[in-house]
mmCIF file of C-alpha atoms and ligand atoms in Angstrom:
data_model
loop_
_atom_site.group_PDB
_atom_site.id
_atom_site.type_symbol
_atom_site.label_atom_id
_atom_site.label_comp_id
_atom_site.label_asym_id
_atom_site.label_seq_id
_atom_site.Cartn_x
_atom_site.Cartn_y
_atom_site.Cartn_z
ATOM 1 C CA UNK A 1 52.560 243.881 171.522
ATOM 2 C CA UNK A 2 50.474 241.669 174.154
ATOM 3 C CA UNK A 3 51.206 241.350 177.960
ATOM 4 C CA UNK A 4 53.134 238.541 179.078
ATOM 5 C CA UNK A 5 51.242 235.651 180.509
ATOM 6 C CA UNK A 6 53.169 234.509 183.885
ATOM 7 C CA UNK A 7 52.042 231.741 186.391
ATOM 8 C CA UNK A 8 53.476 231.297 190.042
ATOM 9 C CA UNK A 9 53.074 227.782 191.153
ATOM 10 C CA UNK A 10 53.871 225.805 194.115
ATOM 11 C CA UNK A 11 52.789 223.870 197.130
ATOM 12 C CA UNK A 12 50.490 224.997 199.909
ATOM 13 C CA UNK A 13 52.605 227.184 202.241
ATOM 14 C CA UNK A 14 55.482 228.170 199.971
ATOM 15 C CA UNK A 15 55.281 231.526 199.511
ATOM 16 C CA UNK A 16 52.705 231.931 196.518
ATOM 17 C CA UNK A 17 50.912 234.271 197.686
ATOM 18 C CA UNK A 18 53.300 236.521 199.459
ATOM 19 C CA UNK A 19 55.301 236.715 196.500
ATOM 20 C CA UNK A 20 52.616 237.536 193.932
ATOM 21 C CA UNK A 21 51.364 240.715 195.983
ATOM 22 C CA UNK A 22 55.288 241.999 196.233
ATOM 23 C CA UNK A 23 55.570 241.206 192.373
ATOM 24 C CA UNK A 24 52.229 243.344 191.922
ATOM 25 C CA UNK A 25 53.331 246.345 194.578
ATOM 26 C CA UNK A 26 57.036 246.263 192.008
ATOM 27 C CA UNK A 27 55.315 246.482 188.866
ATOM 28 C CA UNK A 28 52.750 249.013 190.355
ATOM 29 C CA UNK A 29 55.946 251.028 191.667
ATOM 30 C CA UNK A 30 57.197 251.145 188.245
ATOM 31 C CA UNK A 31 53.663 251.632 186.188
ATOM 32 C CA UNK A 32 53.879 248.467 184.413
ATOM 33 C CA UNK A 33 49.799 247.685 183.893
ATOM 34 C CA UNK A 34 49.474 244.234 185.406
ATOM 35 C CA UNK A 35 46.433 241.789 186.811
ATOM 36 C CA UNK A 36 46.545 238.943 189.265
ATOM 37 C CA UNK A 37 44.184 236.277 189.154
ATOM 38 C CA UNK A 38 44.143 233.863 191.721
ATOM 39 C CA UNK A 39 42.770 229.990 191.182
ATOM 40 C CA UNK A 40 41.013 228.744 192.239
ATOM 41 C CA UNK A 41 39.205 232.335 191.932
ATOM 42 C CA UNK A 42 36.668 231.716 194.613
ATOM 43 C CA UNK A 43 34.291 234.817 194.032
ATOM 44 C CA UNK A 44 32.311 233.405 191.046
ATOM 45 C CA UNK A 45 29.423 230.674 191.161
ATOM 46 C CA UNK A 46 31.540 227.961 190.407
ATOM 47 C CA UNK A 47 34.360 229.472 193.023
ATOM 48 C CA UNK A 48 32.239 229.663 195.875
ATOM 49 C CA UNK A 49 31.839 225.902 195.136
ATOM 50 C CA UNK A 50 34.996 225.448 195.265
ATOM 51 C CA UNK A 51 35.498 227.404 198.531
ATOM 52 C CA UNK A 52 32.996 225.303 200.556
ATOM 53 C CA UNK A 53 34.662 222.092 198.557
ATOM 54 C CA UNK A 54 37.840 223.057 199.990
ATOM 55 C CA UNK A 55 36.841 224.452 203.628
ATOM 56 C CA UNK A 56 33.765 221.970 204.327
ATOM 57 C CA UNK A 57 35.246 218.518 204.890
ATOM 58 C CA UNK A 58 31.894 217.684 204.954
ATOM 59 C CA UNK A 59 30.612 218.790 201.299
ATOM 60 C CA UNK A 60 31.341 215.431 199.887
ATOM 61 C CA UNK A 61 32.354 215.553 196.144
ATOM 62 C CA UNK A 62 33.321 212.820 193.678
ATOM 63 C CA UNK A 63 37.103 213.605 192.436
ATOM 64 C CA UNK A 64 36.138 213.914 189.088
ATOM 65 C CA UNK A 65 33.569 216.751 189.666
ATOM 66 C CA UNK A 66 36.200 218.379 191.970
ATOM 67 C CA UNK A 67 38.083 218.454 189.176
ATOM 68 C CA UNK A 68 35.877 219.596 186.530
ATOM 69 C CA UNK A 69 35.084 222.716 188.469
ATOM 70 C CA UNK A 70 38.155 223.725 189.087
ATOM 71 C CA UNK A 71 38.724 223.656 185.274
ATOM 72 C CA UNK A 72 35.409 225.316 184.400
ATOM 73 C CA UNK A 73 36.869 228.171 186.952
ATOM 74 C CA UNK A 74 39.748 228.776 184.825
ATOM 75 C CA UNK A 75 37.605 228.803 181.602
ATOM 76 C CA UNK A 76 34.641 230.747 182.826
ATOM 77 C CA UNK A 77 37.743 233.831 183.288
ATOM 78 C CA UNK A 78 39.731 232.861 180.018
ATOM 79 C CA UNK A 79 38.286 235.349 177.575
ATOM 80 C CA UNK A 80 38.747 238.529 180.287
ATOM 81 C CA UNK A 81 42.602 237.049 180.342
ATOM 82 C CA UNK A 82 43.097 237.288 177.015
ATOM 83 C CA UNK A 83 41.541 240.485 176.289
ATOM 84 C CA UNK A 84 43.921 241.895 178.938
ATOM 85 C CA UNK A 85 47.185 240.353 177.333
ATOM 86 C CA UNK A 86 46.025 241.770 174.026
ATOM 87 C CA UNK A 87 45.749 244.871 175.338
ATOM 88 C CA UNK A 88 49.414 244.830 177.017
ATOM 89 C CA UNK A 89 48.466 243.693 180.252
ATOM 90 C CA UNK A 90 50.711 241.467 182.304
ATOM 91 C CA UNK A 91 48.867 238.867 183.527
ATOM 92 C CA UNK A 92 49.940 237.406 186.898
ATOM 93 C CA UNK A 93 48.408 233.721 187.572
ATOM 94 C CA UNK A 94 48.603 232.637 191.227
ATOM 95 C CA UNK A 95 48.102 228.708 190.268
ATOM 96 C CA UNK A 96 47.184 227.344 186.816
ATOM 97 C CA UNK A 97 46.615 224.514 184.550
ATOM 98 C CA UNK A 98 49.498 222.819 186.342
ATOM 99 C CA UNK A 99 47.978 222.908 189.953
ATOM 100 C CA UNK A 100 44.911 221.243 188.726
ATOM 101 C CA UNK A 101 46.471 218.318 186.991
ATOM 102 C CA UNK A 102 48.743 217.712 190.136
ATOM 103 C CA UNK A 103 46.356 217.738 192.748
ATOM 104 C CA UNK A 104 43.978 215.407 191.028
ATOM 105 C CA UNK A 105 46.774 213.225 189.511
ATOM 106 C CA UNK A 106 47.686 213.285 193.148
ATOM 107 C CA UNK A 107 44.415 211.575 194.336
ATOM 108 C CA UNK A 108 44.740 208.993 191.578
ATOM 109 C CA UNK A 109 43.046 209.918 188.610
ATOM 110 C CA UNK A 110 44.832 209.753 185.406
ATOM 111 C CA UNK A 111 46.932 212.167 183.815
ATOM 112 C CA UNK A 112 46.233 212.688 180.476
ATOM 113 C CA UNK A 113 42.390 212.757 181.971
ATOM 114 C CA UNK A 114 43.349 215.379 184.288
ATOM 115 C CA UNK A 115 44.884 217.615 181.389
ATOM 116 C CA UNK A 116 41.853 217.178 178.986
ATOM 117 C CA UNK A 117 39.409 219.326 180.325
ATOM 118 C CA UNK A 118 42.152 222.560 180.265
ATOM 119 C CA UNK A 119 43.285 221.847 176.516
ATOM 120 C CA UNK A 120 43.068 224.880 174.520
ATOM 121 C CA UNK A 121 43.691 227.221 177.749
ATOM 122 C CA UNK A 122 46.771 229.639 176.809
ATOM 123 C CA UNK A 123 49.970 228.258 178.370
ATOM 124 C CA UNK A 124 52.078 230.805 180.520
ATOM 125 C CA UNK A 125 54.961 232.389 178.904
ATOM 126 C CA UNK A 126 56.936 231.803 181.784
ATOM 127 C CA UNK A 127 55.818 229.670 185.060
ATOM 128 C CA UNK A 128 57.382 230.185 188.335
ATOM 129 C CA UNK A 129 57.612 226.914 190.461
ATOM 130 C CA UNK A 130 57.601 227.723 193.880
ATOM 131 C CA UNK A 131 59.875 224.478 195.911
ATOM 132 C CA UNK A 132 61.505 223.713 198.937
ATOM 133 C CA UNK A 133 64.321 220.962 198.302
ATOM 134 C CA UNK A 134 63.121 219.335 201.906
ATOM 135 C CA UNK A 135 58.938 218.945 202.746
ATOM 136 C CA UNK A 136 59.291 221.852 204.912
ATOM 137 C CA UNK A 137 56.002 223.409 204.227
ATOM 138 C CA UNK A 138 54.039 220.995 206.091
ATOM 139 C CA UNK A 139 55.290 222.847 209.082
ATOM 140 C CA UNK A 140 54.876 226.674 208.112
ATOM 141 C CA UNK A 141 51.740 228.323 210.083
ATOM 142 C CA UNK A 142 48.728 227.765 208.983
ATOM 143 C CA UNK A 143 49.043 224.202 207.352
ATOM 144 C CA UNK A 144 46.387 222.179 207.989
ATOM 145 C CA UNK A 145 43.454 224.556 207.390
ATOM 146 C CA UNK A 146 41.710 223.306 204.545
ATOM 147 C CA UNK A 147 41.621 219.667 202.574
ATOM 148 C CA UNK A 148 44.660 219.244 200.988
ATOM 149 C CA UNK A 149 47.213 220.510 203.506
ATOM 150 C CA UNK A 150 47.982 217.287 204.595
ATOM 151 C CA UNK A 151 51.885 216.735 204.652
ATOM 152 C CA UNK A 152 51.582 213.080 202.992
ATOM 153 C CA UNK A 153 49.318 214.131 200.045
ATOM 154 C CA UNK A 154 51.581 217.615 199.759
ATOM 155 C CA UNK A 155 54.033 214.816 199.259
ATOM 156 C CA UNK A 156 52.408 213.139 196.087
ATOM 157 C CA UNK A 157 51.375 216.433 194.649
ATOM 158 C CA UNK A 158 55.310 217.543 194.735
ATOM 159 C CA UNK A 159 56.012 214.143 192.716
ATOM 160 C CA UNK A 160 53.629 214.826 189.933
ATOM 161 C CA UNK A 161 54.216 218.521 189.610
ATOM 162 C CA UNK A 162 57.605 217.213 188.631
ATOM 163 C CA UNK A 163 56.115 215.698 184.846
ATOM 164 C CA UNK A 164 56.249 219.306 183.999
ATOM 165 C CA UNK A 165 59.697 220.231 184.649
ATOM 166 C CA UNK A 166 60.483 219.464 180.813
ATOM 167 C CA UNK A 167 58.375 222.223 180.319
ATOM 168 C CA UNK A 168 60.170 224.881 178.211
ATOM 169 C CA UNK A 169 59.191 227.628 179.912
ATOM 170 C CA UNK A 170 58.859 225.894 183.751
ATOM 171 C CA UNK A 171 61.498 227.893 186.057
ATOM 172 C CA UNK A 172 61.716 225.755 189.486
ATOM 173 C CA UNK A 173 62.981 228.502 192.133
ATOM 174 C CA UNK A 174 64.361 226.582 195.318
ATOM 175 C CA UNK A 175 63.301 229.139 198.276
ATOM 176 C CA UNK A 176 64.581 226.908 201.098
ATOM 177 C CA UNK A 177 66.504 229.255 203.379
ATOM 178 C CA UNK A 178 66.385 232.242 201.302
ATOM 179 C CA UNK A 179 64.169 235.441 203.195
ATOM 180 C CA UNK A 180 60.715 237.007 201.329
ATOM 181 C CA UNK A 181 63.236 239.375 199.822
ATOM 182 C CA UNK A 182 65.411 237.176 198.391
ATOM 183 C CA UNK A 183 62.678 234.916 196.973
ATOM 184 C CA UNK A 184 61.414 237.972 195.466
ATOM 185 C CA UNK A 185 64.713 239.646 193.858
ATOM 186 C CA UNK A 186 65.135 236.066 191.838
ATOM 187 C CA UNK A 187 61.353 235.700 190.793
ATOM 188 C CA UNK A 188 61.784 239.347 189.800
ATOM 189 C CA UNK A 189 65.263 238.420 187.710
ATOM 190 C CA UNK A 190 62.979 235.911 186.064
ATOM 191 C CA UNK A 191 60.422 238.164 184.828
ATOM 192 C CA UNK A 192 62.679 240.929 183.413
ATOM 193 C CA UNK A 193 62.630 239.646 179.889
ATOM 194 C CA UNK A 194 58.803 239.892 179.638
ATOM 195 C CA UNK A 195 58.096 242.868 180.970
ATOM 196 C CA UNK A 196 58.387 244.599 178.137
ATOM 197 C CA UNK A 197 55.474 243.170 175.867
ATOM 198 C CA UNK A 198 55.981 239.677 173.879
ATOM 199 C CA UNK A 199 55.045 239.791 169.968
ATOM 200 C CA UNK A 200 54.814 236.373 169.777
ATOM 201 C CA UNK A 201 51.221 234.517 169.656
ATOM 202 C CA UNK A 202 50.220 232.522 172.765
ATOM 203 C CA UNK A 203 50.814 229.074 172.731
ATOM 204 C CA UNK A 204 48.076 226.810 173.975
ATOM 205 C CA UNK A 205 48.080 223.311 176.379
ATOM 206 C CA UNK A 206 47.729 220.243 174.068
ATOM 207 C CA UNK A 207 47.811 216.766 174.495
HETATM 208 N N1 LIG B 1 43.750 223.369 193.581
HETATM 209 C C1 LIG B 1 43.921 224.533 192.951
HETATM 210 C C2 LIG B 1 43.295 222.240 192.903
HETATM 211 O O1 LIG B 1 43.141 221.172 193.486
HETATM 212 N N2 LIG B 1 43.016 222.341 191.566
HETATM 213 C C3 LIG B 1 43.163 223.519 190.885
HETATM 214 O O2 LIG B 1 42.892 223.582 189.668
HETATM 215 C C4 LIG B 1 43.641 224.664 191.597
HETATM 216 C C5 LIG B 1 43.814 225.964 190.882
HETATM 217 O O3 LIG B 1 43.128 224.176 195.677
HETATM 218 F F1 LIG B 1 45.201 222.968 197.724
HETATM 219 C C6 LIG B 1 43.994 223.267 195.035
HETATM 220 C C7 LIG B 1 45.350 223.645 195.498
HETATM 221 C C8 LIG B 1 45.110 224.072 196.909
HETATM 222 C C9 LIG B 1 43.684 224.541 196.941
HETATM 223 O O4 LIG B 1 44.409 226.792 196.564
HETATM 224 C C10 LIG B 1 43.472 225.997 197.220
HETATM 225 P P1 LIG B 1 45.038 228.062 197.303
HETATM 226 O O5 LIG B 1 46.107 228.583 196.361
HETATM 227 O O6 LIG B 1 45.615 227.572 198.598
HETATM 228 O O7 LIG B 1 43.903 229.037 197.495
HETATM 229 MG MG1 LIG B 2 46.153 226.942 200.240
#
């Protein structure tokens, strides 16, 4: 049996993060051996790239490139991911594939381009899509901070992360209203099915 392979996506400011420590506090509460990886995952060479990319208005990069690394951050982790699911560890992603095709689709470039680069990356069994049915997390604390967090482009990137809701295993969880609790008690409703190891081979993004 292999660990379950579970990404939490979303916009900036919805919760992501929040609810991906209280998932990993439950499943450490109940010895289920788990792993969060966060992506971008700015501690490597090509992460603290992508840090000063994303925190230094200033470090001018050509979209493309942008892109590119934060693909080549996902695969430069990939094999450590796998070896965990094999060995029955459920793997937590805190943004994925899908997060890097919608913020660059967002900023124009194509796609099908924007998918390339992650083809062959395992696809989540299950992905969590973080949404608010109203743009209200333009106005939660802290918005604004780094490029990105700018209520008009969060705007676009909420329109393409919609090609994926025909996704088979995409789960959009509305959290407008509902308290940290709440949000968590129906991610954790979600992931019950999982939990328990998955004999089935990972599937893999393809065009
Ligand atoms: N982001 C994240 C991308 O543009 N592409 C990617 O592949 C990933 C994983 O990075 F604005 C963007 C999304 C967000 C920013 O992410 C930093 P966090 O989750 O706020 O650290
Ligand atoms: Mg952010």
């Amino acid at each position: 049996m292999r660990g379950a392979l579970i990404a939490i996506e979303g916009l900036d400011r919805t919760g992501k993060t929040t609810q991906t420590e209280r998932l990993l506090a439950k499943l450490k509460e109940l010895n289920i051996t788990h792993k969060l990886v966060k992506f971008p995952k700015r501690d490597t060479q090509i992460g603290k790239l992508i840090n000063t990319y994303l925190t230094e208005k200033s470090f001018d990069l050509n979209d493309q490139a942008a892109h590119l690394l934060f693909s080549a951050n996902r695969w430069e982790v990939i094999e450590e991911i796998k070896k965990d699911l094999q060995d029955g560890t459920v793997v937590i992603l805190d943004r994925y594939v899908y997060s890097g095709v919608a913020y660059s689709a967002a900023k124009g470039l194509d796609f099908q381009w924007c998918l390339s680069p992650d083809i062959g990356l395992p696809k989540p069994d299950l992905t969590i899509f973080l949404k608010f049915r109203q743009s209200e997390n333009a106005s939660r604390a802290g918005f604004g901070d780094e490029r990105y967090e700018v209520a008009e482009f969060q705007e676009k990137v909420k329109h393409i992360f919609e090609n994926f809701s025909t996704n088979s295993e995409w789960s959009p969880l509305y959290v407008d209203g509902l308290s940290i609790d709440q949000v968590h008690g129906k991610i954790w409703a979600l992931l019950q099915k999982y939990l328990g190891g998955l004999d089935n081979g990972l599937q893999v993004f393809s065009i």
